[in-house]
Amino acid sequence: MRLLAVDHLSVARGGTRAVEGVSFALDAGEALILRGPNGIGKTTLLRTVAGLQLPVAGRISMADDAVAYAAHADGLKAALTVTENLRFWAEIFGGGQIGAALAAMDLVSLADRPAAALSAGQKRRLGLARLLVTRRPLWVLDEPTVSLDDVSVGRFAAAVRAHLGAGGAALMATHIDLGLAEARVLDLTPYRAVEGGVADPASFNEAFA
Amino acid sequence: MLSLLKRDLSLATRAGGGFGLAVAFFLILCALVPFGVGPATTALRPIAPGILWVGALLACLLSLDRIFALDHEDGSLDLLATAPIPLEGVVAVKALAHWITTGLPLVAAAPLFGVLLHLPGSAMPWLVASLLIGTPALSMLGAFGAAITVGLRRGGLLLSLLVLPLYIPTLIFGTEIIRRGAERGDPATPILFLAGITAGVVALVPFAAAAALRVNLR
């Protein structure tokens, strides 16, 4: 089953084109890793696929409400505990199992601790546990392994593999090797927009974005 | 959406949430005015409706930039934008949470502050009624301003400049209700105008604010 099809996509950040003419497709059970030098537009591309930005050109086809997006910020509230943070996102996204998500990211012993008292790596793990409770088929992940130790990276790779096994798909930008042998890799370097090229505003609103 | 309301309310009431800030500001303002203009009833009574409403308005303004800025900083806003609930619903719920934590305590505390300003007893029910009808519009318009300025560094001043002019109709009709109530006149007309403003704002602003958020998230 096709979960995502991207056709000749061009994206822009702040009026400057980032990558142009990117095409790829993701079926159920597939993972795609985006690579490329800093600033080429991986984050912009992922935000566009997640629906937070409009594409400059090209088409993105997927089902409504398919994407679970995770970026540099984890969307955690410092005053709430680990469980409360996770329960909130589970309720908003219409509910996966909190207990299973906590166990998958090894957060059970921290369940009652306020998010303010977590280390950077623990926050990241909580941010990734959120993906498990969204029950969305397509994970769009921007540098998911930042500040994770080796054991946690392995745990995260296992969670991605389980997600793929359950018929999901994942689109990731990452610089490190996750040990996901089945994942395809797409190098964005050949798609870099021509230097100094300025995007035409896609719409009136885009001119002010 | 209910869980978003619950989360915002529990965040506001926990440490550092800013609950009670508006009431404290309102109290300080109403306590300072008699020192400034003198404690005589003849001096205070005519200006009491205006002071009470301007105080409520400024107290409301204090916490407006928190509506979206905090969620924008920690990434929650991006995640809410990709969530199954519509962004218009997010705006409406967050404005409602702001009203419950800011507007509602002001409504409850207002009669006490009215006494400080020698507001006659006959005007007290109208004071409560005008704030109850008018403050939801303040929170909703504030959410619109907060949506426009989200992501701007030190957007607070710009937010005030954008929002305060929009508050003027609410201020005019709100004080008129109390003034007529104090003079035992008929406050029906300003009440209807104030209710109309609030109804219009609550119905239309979520769409405008959600559109502004979408542009700002890009």
Tab-separated table of C-alpha atoms in Angstrom:
chain	number	residue	atom	x	y	z
A	1	MET	CA	0.000	0.000	0.000
A	2	ARG	CA	1.376	3.395	-0.965
A	3	LEU	CA	1.529	5.772	1.999
A	4	LEU	CA	3.341	8.720	0.466
A	5	ALA	CA	4.170	9.828	-3.059
A	6	VAL	CA	6.275	12.933	-3.650
A	7	ASP	CA	6.486	14.139	-7.231
A	8	HIS	CA	8.998	16.771	-8.423
A	9	LEU	CA	8.775	18.613	-5.123
A	10	SER	CA	10.492	21.979	-4.684
A	11	VAL	CA	10.594	23.631	-1.296
A	12	ALA	CA	11.726	27.045	-0.102
A	13	ARG	CA	12.688	28.511	3.214
A	14	GLY	CA	12.304	32.243	3.752
A	15	GLY	CA	11.961	32.891	0.012
A	16	THR	CA	15.123	30.975	-0.945
A	17	ARG	CA	14.686	27.676	-2.738
A	18	ALA	CA	16.182	24.771	-0.862
A	19	VAL	CA	15.874	21.550	-2.876
A	20	GLU	CA	14.180	21.187	-6.248
A	21	GLY	CA	12.661	18.365	-8.255
A	22	VAL	CA	12.745	15.674	-5.558
A	23	SER	CA	10.623	12.593	-6.248
A	24	PHE	CA	10.218	9.501	-4.108
A	25	ALA	CA	7.528	7.157	-2.840
A	26	LEU	CA	7.046	5.220	0.365
A	27	ASP	CA	5.024	2.018	0.639
A	28	ALA	CA	3.879	0.359	3.834
A	29	GLY	CA	6.845	-1.218	5.597
A	30	GLU	CA	9.435	1.033	3.970
A	31	ALA	CA	11.829	3.535	5.465
A	32	LEU	CA	13.646	6.297	3.627
A	33	ILE	CA	16.608	8.166	5.062
A	34	LEU	CA	17.392	11.625	3.676
A	35	ARG	CA	21.005	12.660	3.665
A	36	GLY	CA	22.767	15.798	2.576
A	37	PRO	CA	24.983	18.576	3.892
A	38	ASN	CA	23.739	21.066	6.493
A	39	GLY	CA	21.425	23.694	5.091
A	40	ILE	CA	20.429	21.829	1.953
A	41	GLY	CA	16.797	21.768	3.060
A	42	LYS	CA	16.144	18.446	4.804
A	43	THR	CA	14.130	20.076	7.579
A	44	THR	CA	12.214	22.230	5.108
A	45	LEU	CA	11.409	19.183	3.010
A	46	LEU	CA	10.184	17.263	6.060
A	47	ARG	CA	8.067	20.205	7.259
A	48	THR	CA	6.528	20.425	3.808
A	49	VAL	CA	5.674	16.727	3.796
A	50	ALA	CA	4.192	17.125	7.297
A	51	GLY	CA	1.926	19.864	5.933
A	52	LEU	CA	3.412	22.724	7.956
A	53	GLN	CA	4.579	24.501	4.807
A	54	LEU	CA	3.305	24.761	1.268
A	55	PRO	CA	5.434	23.329	-1.548
A	56	VAL	CA	6.759	25.828	-4.100
A	57	ALA	CA	6.208	23.324	-6.876
A	58	GLY	CA	5.387	19.658	-7.210
A	59	ARG	CA	2.874	17.375	-5.577
A	60	ILE	CA	2.635	15.438	-2.327
A	61	SER	CA	-0.009	12.715	-2.276
A	62	MET	CA	-0.986	10.906	0.892
A	63	ALA	CA	-3.999	10.161	3.028
A	64	ASP	CA	-5.351	12.835	5.376
A	65	ASP	CA	-4.046	12.723	8.936
A	66	ALA	CA	-1.350	10.177	8.105
A	67	VAL	CA	1.708	12.004	9.437
A	68	ALA	CA	3.272	11.922	12.873
A	69	TYR	CA	5.946	14.626	12.879
A	70	ALA	CA	8.885	14.853	15.273
A	71	ALA	CA	11.477	17.604	15.036
A	72	HIS	CA	14.188	19.188	17.151
A	73	ALA	CA	11.670	20.403	19.744
A	74	ASP	CA	9.852	17.599	21.512
A	75	GLY	CA	6.676	19.472	22.442
A	76	LEU	CA	7.056	18.722	26.147
A	77	LYS	CA	5.708	20.802	29.010
A	78	ALA	CA	8.234	21.127	31.815
A	79	ALA	CA	5.550	21.369	34.525
A	80	LEU	CA	3.852	18.092	33.531
A	81	THR	CA	5.139	14.624	34.356
A	82	VAL	CA	6.306	12.135	31.748
A	83	THR	CA	2.999	10.261	31.891
A	84	GLU	CA	0.920	13.454	31.709
A	85	ASN	CA	2.855	14.698	28.684
A	86	LEU	CA	2.394	11.400	26.911
A	87	ARG	CA	-1.274	11.045	27.891
A	88	PHE	CA	-1.996	14.507	26.502
A	89	TRP	CA	-0.603	13.625	23.069
A	90	ALA	CA	-2.310	10.239	23.146
A	91	GLU	CA	-5.665	11.937	23.777
A	92	ILE	CA	-5.083	14.595	21.114
A	93	PHE	CA	-4.199	11.982	18.501
A	94	GLY	CA	-6.973	9.641	19.555
A	95	GLY	CA	-5.089	7.319	21.643
A	96	GLY	CA	-2.448	4.602	21.646
A	97	GLN	CA	-1.221	2.686	24.670
A	98	ILE	CA	0.831	4.870	27.016
A	99	GLY	CA	2.270	1.944	28.964
A	100	ALA	CA	3.613	0.215	25.869
A	101	ALA	CA	5.163	3.443	24.596
A	102	LEU	CA	6.862	4.083	27.944
A	103	ALA	CA	8.238	0.548	27.976
A	104	ALA	CA	9.485	0.778	24.376
A	105	MET	CA	11.546	3.864	25.181
A	106	ASP	CA	12.616	2.666	28.658
A	107	LEU	CA	10.789	5.474	30.474
A	108	VAL	CA	8.769	3.379	32.956
A	109	SER	CA	11.027	4.243	35.902
A	110	LEU	CA	10.728	7.958	35.053
A	111	ALA	CA	6.948	7.952	34.550
A	112	ASP	CA	6.122	10.256	37.483
A	113	ARG	CA	9.042	12.618	37.084
A	114	PRO	CA	8.319	16.161	35.802
A	115	ALA	CA	9.654	16.710	32.303
A	116	ALA	CA	11.708	19.629	33.664
A	117	ALA	CA	13.862	17.114	35.579
A	118	LEU	CA	14.708	14.979	32.553
A	119	SER	CA	18.071	15.010	30.789
A	120	ALA	CA	18.262	15.962	27.114
A	121	GLY	CA	18.421	12.317	26.049
A	122	GLN	CA	15.487	11.364	28.271
A	123	LYS	CA	13.418	14.230	26.822
A	124	ARG	CA	14.239	12.995	23.356
A	125	ARG	CA	13.123	9.488	24.302
A	126	LEU	CA	9.848	10.909	25.575
A	127	GLY	CA	9.463	12.871	22.330
A	128	LEU	CA	9.935	9.633	20.380
A	129	ALA	CA	7.560	7.726	22.657
A	130	ARG	CA	4.959	10.264	21.526
A	131	LEU	CA	5.212	8.795	17.997
A	132	LEU	CA	4.090	5.438	19.349
A	133	VAL	CA	0.859	6.837	20.826
A	134	THR	CA	-0.169	8.816	17.721
A	135	ARG	CA	-1.065	5.637	15.790
A	136	ARG	CA	-0.247	7.449	12.551
A	137	PRO	CA	1.134	5.287	9.723
A	138	LEU	CA	3.753	7.724	8.386
A	139	TRP	CA	6.497	8.936	10.712
A	140	VAL	CA	8.324	12.051	9.559
A	141	LEU	CA	11.423	12.420	11.734
A	142	ASP	CA	13.930	15.244	11.737
A	143	GLU	CA	17.225	14.179	13.360
A	144	PRO	CA	15.494	11.733	15.716
A	145	THR	CA	18.694	10.508	17.383
A	146	VAL	CA	20.095	13.849	18.598
A	147	SER	CA	21.431	13.466	22.182
A	148	LEU	CA	20.584	9.740	22.348
A	149	ASP	CA	23.193	7.261	23.627
A	150	ASP	CA	24.018	4.043	21.747
A	151	VAL	CA	21.570	1.895	23.710
A	152	SER	CA	18.746	4.384	23.090
A	153	VAL	CA	19.571	4.594	19.390
A	154	GLY	CA	19.246	0.809	19.256
A	155	ARG	CA	15.942	1.000	21.105
A	156	PHE	CA	14.719	3.677	18.705
A	157	ALA	CA	15.783	1.581	15.684
A	158	ALA	CA	13.834	-1.344	17.149
A	159	ALA	CA	10.756	0.878	17.530
A	160	VAL	CA	11.047	2.028	13.913
A	161	ARG	CA	11.443	-1.589	12.777
A	162	ALA	CA	8.349	-2.612	14.744
A	163	HIS	CA	6.454	0.292	13.185
A	164	LEU	CA	7.498	-0.801	9.692
A	165	GLY	CA	6.539	-4.378	10.527
A	166	ALA	CA	3.067	-3.195	11.529
A	167	GLY	CA	2.526	-1.635	8.105
A	168	GLY	CA	3.865	1.839	8.805
A	169	ALA	CA	6.482	3.856	6.997
A	170	ALA	CA	9.166	6.300	8.091
A	171	LEU	CA	10.842	9.272	6.435
A	172	MET	CA	13.914	10.445	8.336
A	173	ALA	CA	16.701	12.945	8.093
A	174	THR	CA	19.720	11.714	10.019
A	175	HIS	CA	23.488	11.775	9.829
A	176	ILE	CA	24.239	8.661	11.867
A	177	ASP	CA	23.887	5.001	11.004
A	178	LEU	CA	20.777	3.622	12.667
A	179	GLY	CA	21.532	0.018	11.788
A	180	LEU	CA	18.349	-0.140	9.747
A	181	ALA	CA	19.673	-2.258	6.878
A	182	GLU	CA	16.307	-2.288	5.113
A	183	ALA	CA	16.072	1.508	4.908
A	184	ARG	CA	16.711	3.163	1.577
A	185	VAL	CA	18.920	6.242	1.471
A	186	LEU	CA	18.250	9.312	-0.653
A	187	ASP	CA	21.096	11.792	-1.022
A	188	LEU	CA	19.661	15.253	-1.597
A	189	THR	CA	22.927	16.813	-2.857
A	190	PRO	CA	22.049	16.489	-6.591
A	191	TYR	CA	18.735	18.251	-5.952
A	192	ARG	CA	20.275	21.370	-4.455
A	193	ALA	CA	18.652	24.488	-5.915
A	194	VAL	CA	20.760	26.703	-8.160
A	195	GLU	CA	22.866	29.043	-6.047
A	196	GLY	CA	21.276	32.473	-5.529
A	197	GLY	CA	17.998	31.399	-7.094
A	198	VAL	CA	15.063	33.221	-5.552
A	199	ALA	CA	11.717	31.486	-5.402
A	200	ASP	CA	8.708	33.199	-6.841
A	201	PRO	CA	6.218	33.653	-4.039
A	202	ALA	CA	3.793	30.767	-4.368
A	203	SER	CA	0.973	32.960	-3.224
A	204	PHE	CA	0.279	36.326	-1.669
A	205	ASN	CA	0.722	34.884	1.796
A	206	GLU	CA	3.985	33.182	0.937
A	207	ALA	CA	5.497	36.599	0.239
A	208	PHE	CA	5.089	37.434	3.924
A	209	ALA	CA	6.099	34.085	5.328
B	1	MET	CA	-10.024	19.279	22.460
B	2	LEU	CA	-11.133	18.697	26.038
B	3	SER	CA	-7.692	17.301	26.819
B	4	LEU	CA	-6.085	20.455	25.409
B	5	LEU	CA	-8.287	22.568	27.684
B	6	LYS	CA	-7.414	20.365	30.654
B	7	ARG	CA	-3.706	20.612	29.885
B	8	ASP	CA	-3.753	24.396	29.512
B	9	LEU	CA	-5.676	24.811	32.754
B	10	SER	CA	-3.346	22.529	34.708
B	11	LEU	CA	-0.294	24.274	33.216
B	12	ALA	CA	-1.706	27.656	34.237
B	13	THR	CA	-2.341	26.597	37.824
B	14	ARG	CA	1.032	24.924	38.377
B	15	ALA	CA	4.215	26.699	39.399
B	16	GLY	CA	5.185	29.401	36.916
B	17	GLY	CA	1.848	29.217	35.139
B	18	GLY	CA	0.838	32.796	35.808
B	19	PHE	CA	-2.558	32.026	37.314
B	20	GLY	CA	-3.642	34.873	39.587
B	21	LEU	CA	-1.265	37.354	37.962
B	22	ALA	CA	-4.135	39.205	36.322
B	23	VAL	CA	-6.154	39.448	39.542
B	24	ALA	CA	-3.091	40.658	41.457
B	25	PHE	CA	-2.468	43.345	38.844
B	26	PHE	CA	-6.147	44.348	38.941
B	27	LEU	CA	-6.006	44.585	42.743
B	28	ILE	CA	-2.879	46.751	42.695
B	29	LEU	CA	-4.366	49.111	40.117
B	30	CYS	CA	-7.667	49.496	41.993
B	31	ALA	CA	-5.820	49.986	45.283
B	32	LEU	CA	-3.491	52.627	43.804
B	33	VAL	CA	-6.139	54.788	42.126
B	34	PRO	CA	-7.618	56.113	45.430
B	35	PHE	CA	-4.108	57.171	46.442
B	36	GLY	CA	-3.684	58.979	43.158
B	37	VAL	CA	-6.987	60.834	42.875
B	38	GLY	CA	-7.899	61.064	46.559
B	39	PRO	CA	-10.245	58.911	48.608
B	40	ALA	CA	-13.330	61.164	48.306
B	41	THR	CA	-16.447	59.422	47.017
B	42	THR	CA	-17.220	62.386	44.758
B	43	ALA	CA	-13.868	61.982	43.038
B	44	LEU	CA	-13.877	58.189	42.760
B	45	ARG	CA	-17.470	57.332	41.926
B	46	PRO	CA	-17.620	58.947	38.439
B	47	ILE	CA	-14.351	57.345	37.269
B	48	ALA	CA	-14.892	53.928	38.884
B	49	PRO	CA	-16.498	52.204	35.839
B	50	GLY	CA	-13.723	53.397	33.562
B	51	ILE	CA	-10.935	52.433	35.980
B	52	LEU	CA	-12.439	48.982	36.526
B	53	TRP	CA	-12.736	48.272	32.817
B	54	VAL	CA	-9.328	49.692	31.874
B	55	GLY	CA	-7.859	47.631	34.722
B	56	ALA	CA	-9.548	44.459	33.477
B	57	LEU	CA	-8.320	45.175	29.973
B	58	LEU	CA	-4.693	45.708	31.003
B	59	ALA	CA	-4.783	42.708	33.346
B	60	CYS	CA	-6.003	40.608	30.432
B	61	LEU	CA	-3.204	41.941	28.227
B	62	LEU	CA	-0.519	40.791	30.695
B	63	SER	CA	-0.804	37.108	29.898
B	64	LEU	CA	-1.809	37.275	26.232
B	65	ASP	CA	1.610	36.530	24.748
B	66	ARG	CA	1.685	33.242	26.669
B	67	ILE	CA	-1.270	31.876	24.696
B	68	PHE	CA	0.820	30.660	21.765
B	69	ALA	CA	4.417	31.720	22.464
B	70	LEU	CA	5.136	28.945	24.980
B	71	ASP	CA	3.688	26.272	22.699
B	72	HIS	CA	5.670	27.679	19.798
B	73	GLU	CA	8.946	27.590	21.745
B	74	ASP	CA	8.711	23.950	22.789
B	75	GLY	CA	7.407	22.712	19.448
B	76	SER	CA	3.919	21.829	20.684
B	77	LEU	CA	2.343	24.216	18.188
B	78	ASP	CA	3.883	22.365	15.229
B	79	LEU	CA	2.583	19.107	16.646
B	80	LEU	CA	-0.875	20.549	17.315
B	81	ALA	CA	-0.961	21.830	13.723
B	82	THR	CA	-0.420	18.264	12.471
B	83	ALA	CA	-2.917	16.806	14.979
B	84	PRO	CA	-6.399	15.674	13.956
B	85	ILE	CA	-8.102	18.618	15.670
B	86	PRO	CA	-8.514	21.702	13.456
B	87	LEU	CA	-6.294	24.702	14.193
B	88	GLU	CA	-9.434	26.836	14.578
B	89	GLY	CA	-10.442	24.524	17.424
B	90	VAL	CA	-6.992	24.871	18.990
B	91	VAL	CA	-7.347	28.677	18.907
B	92	ALA	CA	-10.845	28.569	20.409
B	93	VAL	CA	-9.807	26.183	23.183
B	94	LYS	CA	-6.684	28.141	24.060
B	95	ALA	CA	-8.659	31.398	24.170
B	96	LEU	CA	-11.225	29.682	26.399
B	97	ALA	CA	-8.452	28.467	28.707
B	98	HIS	CA	-7.054	32.013	28.818
B	99	TRP	CA	-10.500	33.358	29.719
B	100	ILE	CA	-11.016	30.778	32.476
B	101	THR	CA	-7.638	31.547	34.045
B	102	THR	CA	-7.744	35.346	33.511
B	103	GLY	CA	-11.215	36.683	32.721
B	104	LEU	CA	-13.255	34.558	35.107
B	105	PRO	CA	-11.169	35.405	38.232
B	106	LEU	CA	-11.502	39.097	37.269
B	107	VAL	CA	-15.285	38.744	37.069
B	108	ALA	CA	-15.364	37.059	40.476
B	109	ALA	CA	-13.067	39.602	42.133
B	110	ALA	CA	-14.545	42.729	40.505
B	111	PRO	CA	-17.258	43.505	43.144
B	112	LEU	CA	-14.574	43.641	45.838
B	113	PHE	CA	-12.513	46.074	43.776
B	114	GLY	CA	-15.686	48.044	43.034
B	115	VAL	CA	-15.991	48.705	46.775
B	116	LEU	CA	-12.438	50.077	46.804
B	117	LEU	CA	-13.521	52.608	44.175
B	118	HIS	CA	-16.815	53.525	45.909
B	119	LEU	CA	-18.943	52.060	43.165
B	120	PRO	CA	-22.589	52.193	44.380
B	121	GLY	CA	-24.201	48.893	45.306
B	122	SER	CA	-26.822	49.240	42.599
B	123	ALA	CA	-24.070	49.101	39.953
B	124	MET	CA	-22.413	45.910	41.259
B	125	PRO	CA	-24.616	43.426	39.374
B	126	TRP	CA	-24.021	45.417	36.200
B	127	LEU	CA	-20.272	45.443	36.818
B	128	VAL	CA	-20.255	41.642	37.060
B	129	ALA	CA	-22.599	41.281	34.079
B	130	SER	CA	-20.594	43.611	31.846
B	131	LEU	CA	-17.308	41.837	32.647
B	132	LEU	CA	-18.912	38.419	32.206
B	133	ILE	CA	-20.222	39.390	28.776
B	134	GLY	CA	-17.214	41.437	27.666
B	135	THR	CA	-14.107	39.550	28.837
B	136	PRO	CA	-14.543	36.552	26.470
B	137	ALA	CA	-14.097	39.031	23.599
B	138	LEU	CA	-10.884	40.293	25.232
B	139	SER	CA	-9.416	36.777	25.397
B	140	MET	CA	-10.467	35.924	21.851
B	141	LEU	CA	-9.133	39.146	20.315
B	142	GLY	CA	-5.981	38.624	22.354
B	143	ALA	CA	-5.586	35.137	20.892
B	144	PHE	CA	-5.757	36.743	17.447
B	145	GLY	CA	-2.981	39.192	18.350
B	146	ALA	CA	-0.945	36.380	19.896
B	147	ALA	CA	-1.346	34.306	16.734
B	148	ILE	CA	-0.072	37.176	14.594
B	149	THR	CA	2.966	37.845	16.778
B	150	VAL	CA	3.903	34.231	17.577
B	151	GLY	CA	7.527	33.537	16.787
B	152	LEU	CA	8.545	37.186	17.014
B	153	ARG	CA	11.181	37.972	19.567
B	154	ARG	CA	9.768	40.391	22.146
B	155	GLY	CA	6.448	40.437	20.364
B	156	GLY	CA	4.720	41.645	23.533
B	157	LEU	CA	4.805	45.341	22.681
B	158	LEU	CA	3.649	44.755	19.120
B	159	LEU	CA	0.908	42.529	20.503
B	160	SER	CA	-0.328	45.347	22.760
B	161	LEU	CA	-0.286	47.830	19.879
B	162	LEU	CA	-2.284	45.458	17.699
B	163	VAL	CA	-4.801	44.369	20.292
B	164	LEU	CA	-5.582	47.507	22.327
B	165	PRO	CA	-7.365	49.350	19.478
B	166	LEU	CA	-9.526	46.277	18.958
B	167	TYR	CA	-10.513	46.422	22.639
B	168	ILE	CA	-11.980	49.936	22.390
B	169	PRO	CA	-15.593	49.001	21.458
B	170	THR	CA	-15.713	46.472	24.297
B	171	LEU	CA	-14.353	49.110	26.691
B	172	ILE	CA	-16.887	51.757	25.602
B	173	PHE	CA	-19.962	49.560	25.941
B	174	GLY	CA	-18.675	47.821	29.071
B	175	THR	CA	-18.236	51.065	30.983
B	176	GLU	CA	-21.525	52.423	29.634
B	177	ILE	CA	-23.360	49.439	31.169
B	178	ILE	CA	-21.883	50.157	34.619
B	179	ARG	CA	-22.454	53.926	34.329
B	180	ARG	CA	-26.112	53.456	33.453
B	181	GLY	CA	-26.442	50.841	36.193
B	182	ALA	CA	-24.987	53.271	38.753
B	183	GLU	CA	-27.417	56.013	37.657
B	184	ARG	CA	-30.307	53.535	37.685
B	185	GLY	CA	-30.769	54.075	33.951
B	186	ASP	CA	-31.618	51.400	31.417
B	187	PRO	CA	-28.462	49.435	30.455
B	188	ALA	CA	-30.232	47.196	27.911
B	189	THR	CA	-28.810	48.912	24.810
B	190	PRO	CA	-25.094	48.748	25.742
B	191	ILE	CA	-25.577	45.171	26.996
B	192	LEU	CA	-26.957	44.149	23.624
B	193	PHE	CA	-24.110	45.896	21.812
B	194	LEU	CA	-21.495	44.303	24.077
B	195	ALA	CA	-23.054	40.855	23.690
B	196	GLY	CA	-23.160	41.380	19.934
B	197	ILE	CA	-19.468	42.308	19.819
B	198	THR	CA	-18.539	39.254	21.912
B	199	ALA	CA	-20.679	36.905	19.825
B	200	GLY	CA	-19.212	38.228	16.590
B	201	VAL	CA	-15.649	38.031	17.875
B	202	VAL	CA	-16.056	34.506	19.245
B	203	ALA	CA	-17.593	33.349	15.968
B	204	LEU	CA	-15.134	34.925	13.535
B	205	VAL	CA	-11.761	35.366	15.217
B	206	PRO	CA	-10.793	31.649	15.501
B	207	PHE	CA	-10.682	31.469	11.706
B	208	ALA	CA	-8.567	34.619	11.376
B	209	ALA	CA	-6.219	33.518	14.179
B	210	ALA	CA	-5.800	30.024	12.704
B	211	ALA	CA	-4.946	31.547	9.314
B	212	ALA	CA	-2.351	33.785	10.984
B	213	LEU	CA	-0.869	30.769	12.795
B	214	ARG	CA	-0.581	28.800	9.552
B	215	VAL	CA	1.385	31.634	7.963
B	216	ASN	CA	3.615	31.985	11.015
B	217	LEU	CA	4.414	28.265	11.219
B	218	ARG	CA	5.906	28.181	7.735
